[in-house]
Amino acid sequence: MSKWNADWRAAALPELASRDWDLIVVGGGICGAGILREAARRGWKCLLLEQRDFAWGTSSRSSKMVHGGLRYIAKGQFGLTRASVRERQRLLAEAPGLVEPLSFVMPHRGGFPGPKVFGGLLALYDALAGRRNHLYYPLQQLRYMVPGLTEDGLQGGTRFFDAVTDDARLVLRVLGEARAEGGEALNGMRVLALRREQGKVTGLEAEDVESGRRFSFRARSVALATGAWADRLRNVQGSEHIRPLRGSHLLLPGWRLPLAHAISFMHPADGRPVFVFPWEGATVIGTTDLDHEDGLDQDARISEAEVEYLLAACTLQFPSAGIGRDDVLSTWAGVRPVVGDGEARRKPSDEKREHVLWVEPGCVTLAGGKLTTFRLLALEVLQACAAFVGRSLEDHGGAVFAPCESSAMPGLSPGQRLRLAGRHGRAQAELARWVGLLGNERVGATDTLWAELAWAAEGELVLHLDDLLLRRTRLGLLLPGGARAELPRIRALCQPLLGWDDAHWAREEASYLALWQRCYSLPA
């Protein structure tokens, strides 16, 4: 397989546009990647087109949790919860090092839900997963589990388990599996319109954002997995539309609020669940849930009101830590594609998280859905597309991720090898070559190796600097100032691999830093 980079993309694009495809997937988030992966394993001729970068939208700016949706039980969404907890267990088994168990603690302070009610809810949650997964701890034990947690009214806490991931790397790993089995994927391809002949979708028109060239693609079926953008291309009918809801997060240095568990509690302002949890050696405070009124074509960004809301939530549980604005390393905001009925304007948190398929001849649109259930969503979409392609489709329960042993990488700990195997899968041999050249040195205080940065620049279809620092790696979130202090060394390593001259690098660096300041730092 040739290197997956900008040179490959420029050479391959005209030839890819000339093919006849069984399926073209529009949207390079986790749902689009999952559809491509399931189509490729079945031998479909399939291509994915993404307007910006893989995982650019919601799938790099989620709450990072792979979970069953405990609160969905209270809303009566038992089917969604059952599917989610079973897919969570599947992902934990198939992708260790990428999807990892995370324990949650719910402190009880005399309000709702108390230990008995919450324990009953968790008993049902565990039954759906097929295993007991929770335990109540009295105050004396909770002190040692969560140091610094305020004891004002505290009676004890219930511990349960879900999972956490690097959502952008999950997308890249799924795309890697799809490409290994014949699927193709391109970023920087804006779909302008669907082609329709005699009332049926037969392909699409797309523009290469990098060159401005336009291409016509032919396909027996098109799957729109564009998240919050779902209403743009489909033939809109009925009253159901996407309601974009924004969820924003704060990231703190891990040393500033060290946690071994995620802390789950209800925000006093609106009764919504909020989490403070460890991620990638840092600590996350999230999330909000409100209507996103800004345009969808720009990176979403946190508002001042959301910053205050999240800091207040943290202070409520950890007052002695004194967490404030000066402690924030970075922020991110993602837009959830929730399906609204177009009638009464419910509170954002009251909207159901069930997904919907909208079908017209030759085209299937996926609306809504969850990161955890991306495999099941993909199968539903393919089932709807199968009639257009002239194929049958069954789910034999095949693994999303092919088993792969970690490559020999001298000098790395077992934990590091597991982490790299989870994030890079079939590309471990290429990564091992870079580890051999650069060693096991990490970038700053993160767990990311310089070797990972080099491999991403060489072989993970990086078109812009934010692709490299915000999605292929998370250095732009985990290091102060968006990794500004490391940029000279990043440039020395990656500029030759990306094939950029000095002027090109200067433009990319200026654009990246402006983007980071605007959308990934605190509001001015």
Coordinates of C-alpha atoms in Angstrom, one line a residue:
M1 CA 0.0 0.0 0.0
S2 CA 1.5 3.4 -1.0
K3 CA 2.0 6.1 1.6
W4 CA -1.3 7.9 2.5
N5 CA -0.1 11.5 2.1
A6 CA -0.8 14.6 0.1
D7 CA 1.3 13.4 -2.9
W8 CA -0.7 10.2 -3.0
R9 CA -3.9 12.2 -2.8
A10 CA -3.1 14.5 -5.7
A11 CA -2.1 11.6 -7.9
A12 CA -5.0 9.4 -7.0
L13 CA -7.8 11.8 -7.0
P14 CA -8.5 11.9 -10.8
E15 CA -8.4 8.1 -11.0
L16 CA -10.7 7.7 -8.0
A17 CA -13.2 10.1 -9.6
S18 CA -13.2 8.0 -12.8
R19 CA -14.3 4.8 -11.1
D20 CA -17.8 3.4 -10.7
W21 CA -18.4 3.0 -6.9
D22 CA -20.9 0.7 -5.1
L23 CA -20.9 3.2 -2.3
I24 CA -19.7 6.7 -1.6
V25 CA -19.7 7.8 2.1
V26 CA -19.9 11.5 2.7
G27 CA -18.5 12.5 6.1
G28 CA -15.2 11.5 7.8
G29 CA -16.3 11.2 11.4
I30 CA -16.7 8.0 13.4
C31 CA -20.0 7.1 11.7
G32 CA -18.7 7.6 8.2
A33 CA -15.5 5.7 9.0
G34 CA -17.6 2.8 10.4
I35 CA -19.7 2.6 7.3
L36 CA -16.6 2.5 5.1
R37 CA -15.1 -0.2 7.2
E38 CA -18.2 -2.4 7.1
A39 CA -18.6 -1.9 3.4
A40 CA -14.9 -2.7 2.7
R41 CA -15.0 -5.9 4.7
R42 CA -17.8 -7.1 2.4
G43 CA -15.9 -6.3 -0.8
W44 CA -17.9 -3.3 -1.8
K45 CA -16.2 -0.7 -4.0
C46 CA -16.3 2.1 -1.5
L47 CA -15.0 5.6 -1.1
L48 CA -15.2 8.2 1.7
L49 CA -15.1 11.9 1.1
E50 CA -14.6 14.4 4.0
Q51 CA -15.0 18.2 3.5
R52 CA -12.3 19.2 6.0
D53 CA -10.3 16.6 7.9
F54 CA -11.1 13.2 9.3
A55 CA -12.7 13.6 12.7
W56 CA -12.7 17.4 12.2
G57 CA -16.3 17.8 13.5
T58 CA -17.9 16.1 16.5
S59 CA -15.6 13.1 16.4
S60 CA -12.5 14.9 17.6
R61 CA -14.4 17.1 20.0
S62 CA -16.7 14.7 21.9
S63 CA -16.5 14.0 25.7
K64 CA -14.2 11.1 24.8
M65 CA -16.4 8.6 26.5
V66 CA -17.4 5.2 25.2
H67 CA -20.5 4.5 27.4
G68 CA -23.9 3.0 27.5
G69 CA -25.7 6.3 28.3
L70 CA -26.7 5.6 31.9
R71 CA -29.1 8.6 31.9
Y72 CA -30.9 7.2 28.8
I73 CA -32.4 4.5 31.1
A74 CA -34.2 7.2 33.0
K75 CA -35.7 8.4 29.7
G76 CA -36.9 4.9 28.9
Q77 CA -34.4 4.4 26.0
F78 CA -33.6 0.8 27.0
G79 CA -32.8 -0.4 23.5
L80 CA -30.2 2.4 23.0
T81 CA -28.6 1.6 26.4
R82 CA -28.5 -2.2 25.8
A83 CA -26.9 -1.7 22.4
S84 CA -24.4 0.8 23.8
V85 CA -23.2 -1.2 26.7
R86 CA -22.7 -4.3 24.5
E87 CA -20.7 -2.3 21.9
R88 CA -18.7 -0.8 24.8
Q89 CA -17.7 -4.2 25.9
R90 CA -16.8 -5.2 22.3
L91 CA -14.6 -2.1 21.9
L92 CA -12.8 -2.7 25.2
A93 CA -12.0 -6.3 24.1
E94 CA -11.0 -5.4 20.5
A95 CA -9.0 -2.1 21.0
P96 CA -7.1 -2.2 24.3
G97 CA -4.7 0.8 24.4
L98 CA -7.2 2.9 22.5
V99 CA -10.5 2.2 24.4
E100 CA -9.7 1.9 28.1
P101 CA -11.9 1.2 31.2
L102 CA -12.6 4.3 33.3
S103 CA -14.2 4.1 36.7
F104 CA -16.8 6.7 37.6
V105 CA -17.7 7.9 41.1
M106 CA -21.1 9.5 41.9
P107 CA -20.9 11.3 45.2
H108 CA -24.1 11.2 47.3
R109 CA -25.0 14.3 49.4
G110 CA -28.6 13.6 50.4
G111 CA -30.2 14.8 47.2
F112 CA -31.6 12.8 44.2
P113 CA -30.6 10.3 43.2
G114 CA -29.6 8.7 46.5
P115 CA -27.5 5.5 46.9
K116 CA -30.5 3.1 46.7
V117 CA -32.1 4.7 43.6
F118 CA -28.8 5.1 41.9
G119 CA -27.8 1.6 42.8
G120 CA -31.1 0.3 41.3
L121 CA -30.4 2.2 38.1
L122 CA -26.9 0.7 37.9
A123 CA -28.3 -2.8 38.6
L124 CA -30.4 -2.4 35.4
Y125 CA -27.4 -0.9 33.6
D126 CA -25.2 -3.9 34.6
A127 CA -27.9 -6.4 33.6
L128 CA -28.0 -4.9 30.1
A129 CA -24.2 -5.3 30.0
G130 CA -24.4 -8.8 31.4
R131 CA -22.1 -8.2 34.3
R132 CA -22.1 -6.5 37.7
N133 CA -20.1 -3.4 37.5
H134 CA -20.8 -1.1 40.5
L135 CA -20.2 -0.8 44.3
Y136 CA -21.1 1.6 47.0
Y137 CA -18.3 3.2 49.2
P138 CA -19.0 4.9 52.6
L139 CA -17.4 8.3 53.3
Q140 CA -14.4 6.8 55.1
Q141 CA -13.3 4.9 52.0
L142 CA -14.3 7.7 49.5
R143 CA -11.8 10.1 51.2
Y144 CA -9.0 7.9 49.9
M145 CA -10.5 7.3 46.5
V146 CA -11.1 11.0 45.7
P147 CA -8.8 13.2 47.7
G148 CA -9.9 16.9 47.8
L149 CA -13.6 16.1 47.2
T150 CA -15.6 18.4 49.4
E151 CA -17.2 16.6 52.4
D152 CA -20.1 19.1 52.7
G153 CA -23.1 16.9 53.1
L154 CA -21.2 13.9 51.7
Q155 CA -22.5 10.5 52.7
G156 CA -20.5 8.2 50.4
G157 CA -20.3 7.4 46.7
T158 CA -21.1 4.8 44.1
R159 CA -18.4 3.6 41.8
F160 CA -19.2 2.1 38.3
F161 CA -17.3 1.6 35.1
D162 CA -17.6 2.8 31.5
A163 CA -14.8 3.6 29.1
V164 CA -12.8 6.4 27.6
T165 CA -10.9 6.9 24.3
D166 CA -9.0 9.3 22.1
D167 CA -11.9 9.9 19.7
A168 CA -9.9 11.2 16.8
R169 CA -7.5 8.3 16.9
L170 CA -10.5 5.9 17.0
V171 CA -11.6 7.4 13.7
L172 CA -8.1 7.0 12.2
R173 CA -7.9 3.4 13.4
V174 CA -11.3 2.5 11.9
L175 CA -10.3 4.2 8.6
G176 CA -7.0 2.2 8.6
E177 CA -9.0 -1.0 8.9
A178 CA -11.2 0.0 6.0
R179 CA -8.3 1.0 3.8
A180 CA -6.5 -2.3 4.5
E181 CA -9.5 -4.1 3.0
G182 CA -9.8 -2.0 -0.1
G183 CA -11.7 1.1 1.0
E184 CA -10.5 4.6 0.0
A185 CA -10.7 7.8 1.9
L186 CA -10.0 11.5 1.0
N187 CA -10.1 14.6 3.1
G188 CA -10.4 18.1 1.8
M189 CA -13.3 17.1 -0.6
R190 CA -16.4 19.3 -0.3
V191 CA -19.5 17.7 -1.7
L192 CA -21.4 20.4 -3.6
A193 CA -24.5 18.5 -4.7
L194 CA -25.9 15.1 -5.2
R195 CA -26.4 13.9 -8.8
R196 CA -30.0 12.8 -9.5
E197 CA -31.3 11.1 -12.6
Q198 CA -34.9 10.2 -13.0
G199 CA -35.5 10.8 -9.3
K200 CA -32.6 8.6 -8.1
V201 CA -29.3 9.7 -6.6
T202 CA -26.5 8.3 -9.0
G203 CA -23.5 10.1 -7.6
L204 CA -22.3 13.5 -6.5
E205 CA -20.3 16.6 -7.5
A206 CA -17.4 17.5 -5.3
E207 CA -14.7 20.2 -5.1
D208 CA -11.1 19.6 -4.1
V209 CA -10.7 22.3 -1.5
E210 CA -6.9 22.2 -1.9
S211 CA -6.8 22.9 -5.6
G212 CA -10.2 24.2 -6.4
R213 CA -10.8 21.5 -9.1
R214 CA -14.2 19.9 -9.4
F215 CA -14.9 16.3 -9.9
S216 CA -18.0 14.1 -10.7
F217 CA -18.3 10.8 -8.9
R218 CA -20.6 7.9 -9.9
A219 CA -22.1 5.6 -7.4
R220 CA -24.8 3.0 -7.0
S221 CA -25.5 4.4 -3.5
V222 CA -24.5 7.4 -1.4
A223 CA -24.5 7.4 2.4
L224 CA -24.6 10.8 4.1
A225 CA -22.9 10.6 7.5
T226 CA -22.3 14.3 7.9
G227 CA -23.5 14.8 11.5
A228 CA -24.8 18.3 12.1
W229 CA -24.5 19.0 8.4
A230 CA -27.1 16.3 7.5
D231 CA -29.8 18.6 6.3
R232 CA -27.6 20.3 3.7
L233 CA -27.5 17.7 0.9
R234 CA -30.5 15.4 1.5
N235 CA -33.9 15.9 0.0
V236 CA -35.6 17.4 3.0
Q237 CA -39.1 16.1 3.8
G238 CA -41.2 16.0 6.9
S239 CA -40.7 17.8 10.2
E240 CA -37.6 16.1 11.6
H241 CA -34.4 18.1 11.3
I242 CA -31.0 18.2 12.9
R243 CA -30.9 20.3 16.0
P244 CA -27.2 21.2 16.5
L245 CA -26.3 21.2 20.2
R246 CA -23.0 22.3 21.5
G247 CA -21.0 20.6 24.2
S248 CA -17.9 22.4 25.5
H249 CA -15.0 21.3 27.7
L250 CA -12.1 22.7 29.7
L251 CA -8.8 20.9 29.9
L252 CA -6.5 21.3 33.0
P253 CA -2.9 20.1 33.6
G254 CA -3.1 16.7 35.3
W255 CA -1.0 17.9 38.2
R256 CA -3.4 20.8 38.9
L257 CA -6.3 18.4 39.7
P258 CA -5.0 14.8 39.8
L259 CA -7.8 12.2 39.6
A260 CA -7.8 8.4 39.4
H261 CA -11.6 8.3 38.7
A262 CA -14.1 10.3 36.8
I263 CA -16.4 12.2 39.1
S264 CA -20.0 12.4 38.0
F265 CA -22.5 14.8 39.6
M266 CA -25.5 17.0 38.8
H267 CA -24.8 20.7 38.2
P268 CA -26.8 22.8 40.7
A269 CA -27.7 25.4 38.0
D270 CA -29.8 23.1 35.8
G271 CA -29.6 19.5 37.2
R272 CA -27.5 18.3 34.2
P273 CA -24.9 15.6 34.6
V274 CA -21.3 17.0 34.6
F275 CA -18.0 15.1 34.7
V276 CA -14.5 15.8 35.9
F277 CA -12.3 13.1 34.6
P278 CA -8.7 12.1 33.7
W279 CA -7.7 11.9 30.0
E280 CA -4.3 11.7 28.3
G281 CA -2.5 12.7 31.5
A282 CA -4.7 15.8 31.9
T283 CA -8.0 16.5 33.6
V284 CA -11.2 17.4 31.7
I285 CA -14.3 19.3 32.9
G286 CA -17.4 18.8 30.8
T287 CA -19.8 19.1 29.3
T288 CA -22.4 21.7 28.5
D289 CA -25.5 21.2 26.3
L290 CA -27.1 24.1 24.5
D291 CA -28.2 25.2 21.1
H292 CA -25.4 26.0 18.7
E293 CA -26.4 29.2 17.0
D294 CA -23.1 29.8 15.2
G295 CA -22.4 28.7 11.6
L296 CA -21.4 25.1 11.1
D297 CA -18.5 25.8 8.7
Q298 CA -16.3 27.2 11.4
D299 CA -14.7 25.4 14.4
A300 CA -17.1 25.6 17.3
R301 CA -15.8 27.4 20.3
I302 CA -16.7 27.7 24.0
S303 CA -18.5 30.8 25.2
E304 CA -17.7 32.8 28.3
A305 CA -21.0 31.6 30.0
E306 CA -19.9 28.0 29.4
V307 CA -16.5 28.6 30.9
E308 CA -18.1 30.0 34.1
Y309 CA -20.6 27.1 34.1
L310 CA -17.9 24.5 34.0
L311 CA -15.6 26.2 36.5
A312 CA -18.5 26.6 38.9
A313 CA -19.1 22.8 38.6
C314 CA -15.5 22.0 39.4
T315 CA -15.4 24.4 42.4
L316 CA -18.6 22.8 43.8
Q317 CA -16.9 19.5 44.1
F318 CA -13.2 20.5 44.6
P319 CA -13.3 23.9 46.4
S320 CA -9.9 23.6 48.0
A321 CA -8.2 23.1 44.6
G322 CA -9.1 26.7 43.7
I323 CA -9.3 26.0 40.0
G324 CA -9.7 29.2 37.9
R325 CA -9.3 30.5 34.4
D326 CA -5.5 30.7 34.7
D327 CA -5.3 26.9 35.1
V328 CA -7.0 26.1 31.8
L329 CA -4.6 24.6 29.2
S330 CA -7.1 24.5 26.4
T331 CA -10.8 24.1 25.5
W332 CA -12.8 22.4 22.9
A333 CA -16.4 22.5 21.7
G334 CA -18.2 19.9 19.6
V335 CA -21.6 20.1 17.9
R336 CA -23.9 17.1 18.5
P337 CA -26.2 16.2 15.7
V338 CA -29.4 15.6 17.6
V339 CA -32.7 14.9 15.8
G340 CA -35.4 17.4 16.7
D341 CA -39.0 17.1 15.8
G342 CA -39.4 20.7 14.7
E343 CA -42.2 21.3 17.1
A344 CA -41.9 22.3 20.8
R345 CA -38.5 23.6 21.7
R346 CA -37.5 21.2 24.4
K347 CA -34.6 21.8 26.7
P348 CA -31.5 20.5 24.9
S349 CA -30.9 17.8 27.5
D350 CA -34.5 16.5 27.0
E351 CA -34.0 15.7 23.3
K352 CA -33.7 12.0 22.7
R353 CA -30.4 10.6 21.4
E354 CA -31.9 8.0 19.1
H355 CA -30.8 8.0 15.5
V356 CA -32.9 8.2 12.4
L357 CA -32.4 7.0 8.8
W358 CA -33.8 9.1 6.0
V359 CA -34.0 7.2 2.7
E360 CA -34.5 8.3 -0.8
P361 CA -33.7 6.3 -4.0
G362 CA -30.0 5.9 -4.1
C363 CA -29.2 7.8 -0.9
V364 CA -29.4 7.1 2.8
T365 CA -28.9 9.8 5.4
L366 CA -27.9 8.9 9.0
A367 CA -29.0 11.5 11.5
G368 CA -28.1 11.4 15.2
G369 CA -26.5 8.5 16.9
K370 CA -23.6 7.9 19.4
L371 CA -19.9 7.3 19.1
T372 CA -20.2 4.0 21.0
T373 CA -22.7 2.4 18.6
F374 CA -21.0 3.4 15.4
R375 CA -20.7 -0.2 14.2
L376 CA -24.4 -0.9 14.6
L377 CA -25.2 2.4 12.9
A378 CA -23.0 1.5 10.0
L379 CA -24.8 -1.9 9.5
E380 CA -28.2 -0.2 9.5
V381 CA -27.0 2.3 6.8
L382 CA -25.5 -0.5 4.7
Q383 CA -28.7 -2.6 5.0
A384 CA -30.6 0.3 3.5
C385 CA -28.0 0.8 0.8
A386 CA -27.8 -2.9 -0.1
A387 CA -30.9 -2.8 -2.3
F388 CA -29.5 0.1 -4.4
V389 CA -26.2 -1.8 -4.8
G390 CA -27.8 -5.1 -5.6
R391 CA -26.3 -7.0 -2.7
S392 CA -27.6 -8.8 0.4
L393 CA -26.1 -7.9 3.8
E394 CA -25.9 -9.9 7.0
D395 CA -24.1 -9.1 10.2
H396 CA -21.8 -12.0 11.1
G397 CA -20.4 -10.1 14.1
G398 CA -16.9 -9.7 12.6
A399 CA -14.4 -7.6 14.6
V400 CA -14.0 -4.0 13.7
F401 CA -10.3 -4.2 14.5
A402 CA -8.2 -7.0 13.1
P403 CA -6.1 -8.6 15.8
C404 CA -2.5 -7.4 15.7
E405 CA 0.4 -8.0 18.0
S406 CA 2.5 -5.0 19.0
S407 CA 5.6 -4.6 16.9
A408 CA 9.1 -5.0 18.5
M409 CA 10.0 -1.5 19.7
P410 CA 13.1 -1.7 22.0
G411 CA 13.1 0.8 24.9
L412 CA 9.4 1.1 25.2
S413 CA 7.5 -0.1 28.3
P414 CA 4.6 -2.7 27.9
G415 CA 2.2 0.2 28.6
Q416 CA 3.7 2.3 25.8
R417 CA 3.6 -0.6 23.4
L418 CA -0.1 -1.3 24.2
R419 CA -0.9 2.4 23.7
L420 CA 0.8 2.5 20.3
A421 CA -0.8 -0.8 19.2
G422 CA -4.3 0.6 20.1
R423 CA -3.8 3.9 18.3
H424 CA -2.0 2.7 15.2
G425 CA -3.1 -0.9 14.6
R426 CA -1.9 -2.2 11.3
A427 CA 0.5 0.7 10.9
Q428 CA 2.7 -0.4 13.8
A429 CA 5.5 -1.6 11.5
E430 CA 5.8 1.9 9.9
L431 CA 5.7 3.4 13.4
A432 CA 8.3 1.0 14.7
R433 CA 10.7 2.2 12.0
W434 CA 10.3 5.8 13.3
V435 CA 10.8 4.6 16.9
G436 CA 14.0 2.9 15.7
L437 CA 15.2 6.3 14.3
L438 CA 14.0 8.7 17.0
G439 CA 13.8 6.5 20.1
N440 CA 11.2 6.7 22.8
E441 CA 11.4 10.4 23.6
R442 CA 8.0 12.0 24.3
V443 CA 6.9 15.5 23.2
G444 CA 6.9 17.7 26.3
A445 CA 5.0 16.3 29.2
T446 CA 2.6 14.2 27.0
D447 CA 2.6 10.5 26.3
T448 CA 3.0 11.2 22.5
L449 CA 6.3 10.1 21.0
W450 CA 8.1 12.2 18.5
A451 CA 8.0 9.0 16.4
E452 CA 4.2 9.3 16.3
L453 CA 4.4 12.8 15.1
A454 CA 6.8 11.8 12.3
W455 CA 4.7 8.9 11.2
A456 CA 1.6 11.1 11.1
A457 CA 3.3 13.7 8.9
E458 CA 4.6 11.0 6.6
G459 CA 1.7 8.6 6.3
E460 CA -1.6 9.8 7.7
L461 CA -2.8 12.2 5.1
V462 CA -2.0 15.5 6.9
L463 CA -3.0 18.5 4.7
H464 CA -2.7 21.2 7.3
L465 CA -0.9 21.8 10.6
D466 CA -4.1 21.7 12.7
D467 CA -4.7 18.2 11.2
L468 CA -1.3 17.1 12.7
L469 CA -1.6 18.9 16.1
L470 CA -5.3 18.7 16.9
R471 CA -6.3 15.3 15.5
R472 CA -3.5 13.0 14.4
T473 CA -1.9 13.9 17.8
R474 CA -3.5 15.9 20.6
L475 CA -0.5 18.1 21.3
G476 CA -2.4 21.3 20.5
L477 CA -4.7 20.5 23.4
L478 CA -2.3 19.0 25.9
L479 CA 0.6 21.5 25.7
P480 CA 0.5 25.1 26.7
G481 CA -0.4 27.6 24.0
G482 CA -1.3 24.9 21.5
A483 CA 2.3 23.5 21.7
R484 CA 3.8 26.9 20.6
A485 CA 7.1 26.3 22.4
E486 CA 7.6 23.0 20.6
L487 CA 6.8 24.3 17.1
P488 CA 10.5 24.9 16.1
R489 CA 11.4 21.3 16.7
I490 CA 8.1 20.1 15.2
R491 CA 9.0 22.1 12.1
A492 CA 12.5 20.6 11.9
L493 CA 11.1 17.1 12.0
C494 CA 7.9 17.4 10.0
Q495 CA 8.4 20.1 7.4
P496 CA 10.5 17.8 5.1
L497 CA 8.0 14.9 5.6
L498 CA 5.1 17.1 4.6
G499 CA 6.9 18.6 1.6
W500 CA 6.3 22.2 2.6
D501 CA 8.7 25.0 1.7
D502 CA 9.4 27.7 4.2
A503 CA 6.6 30.0 3.0
H504 CA 4.1 27.2 3.2
W505 CA 5.1 26.3 6.7
A506 CA 4.9 30.0 7.8
R507 CA 1.3 30.2 6.5
E508 CA 0.3 27.0 8.1
E509 CA 1.8 28.0 11.5
A510 CA 0.2 31.4 11.5
S511 CA -3.2 29.9 10.5
Y512 CA -2.9 27.2 13.2
L513 CA -2.0 29.6 16.0
A514 CA -4.9 31.9 15.0
L515 CA -7.3 29.0 15.0
W516 CA -6.1 27.7 18.3
Q517 CA -6.4 31.2 19.9
R518 CA -9.9 31.6 18.5
C519 CA -11.4 28.2 19.1
Y520 CA -9.3 26.1 21.5
S521 CA -8.3 28.7 24.1
L522 CA -10.4 30.7 26.6
P523 CA -12.6 33.4 25.0
A524 CA -10.8 36.7 24.8

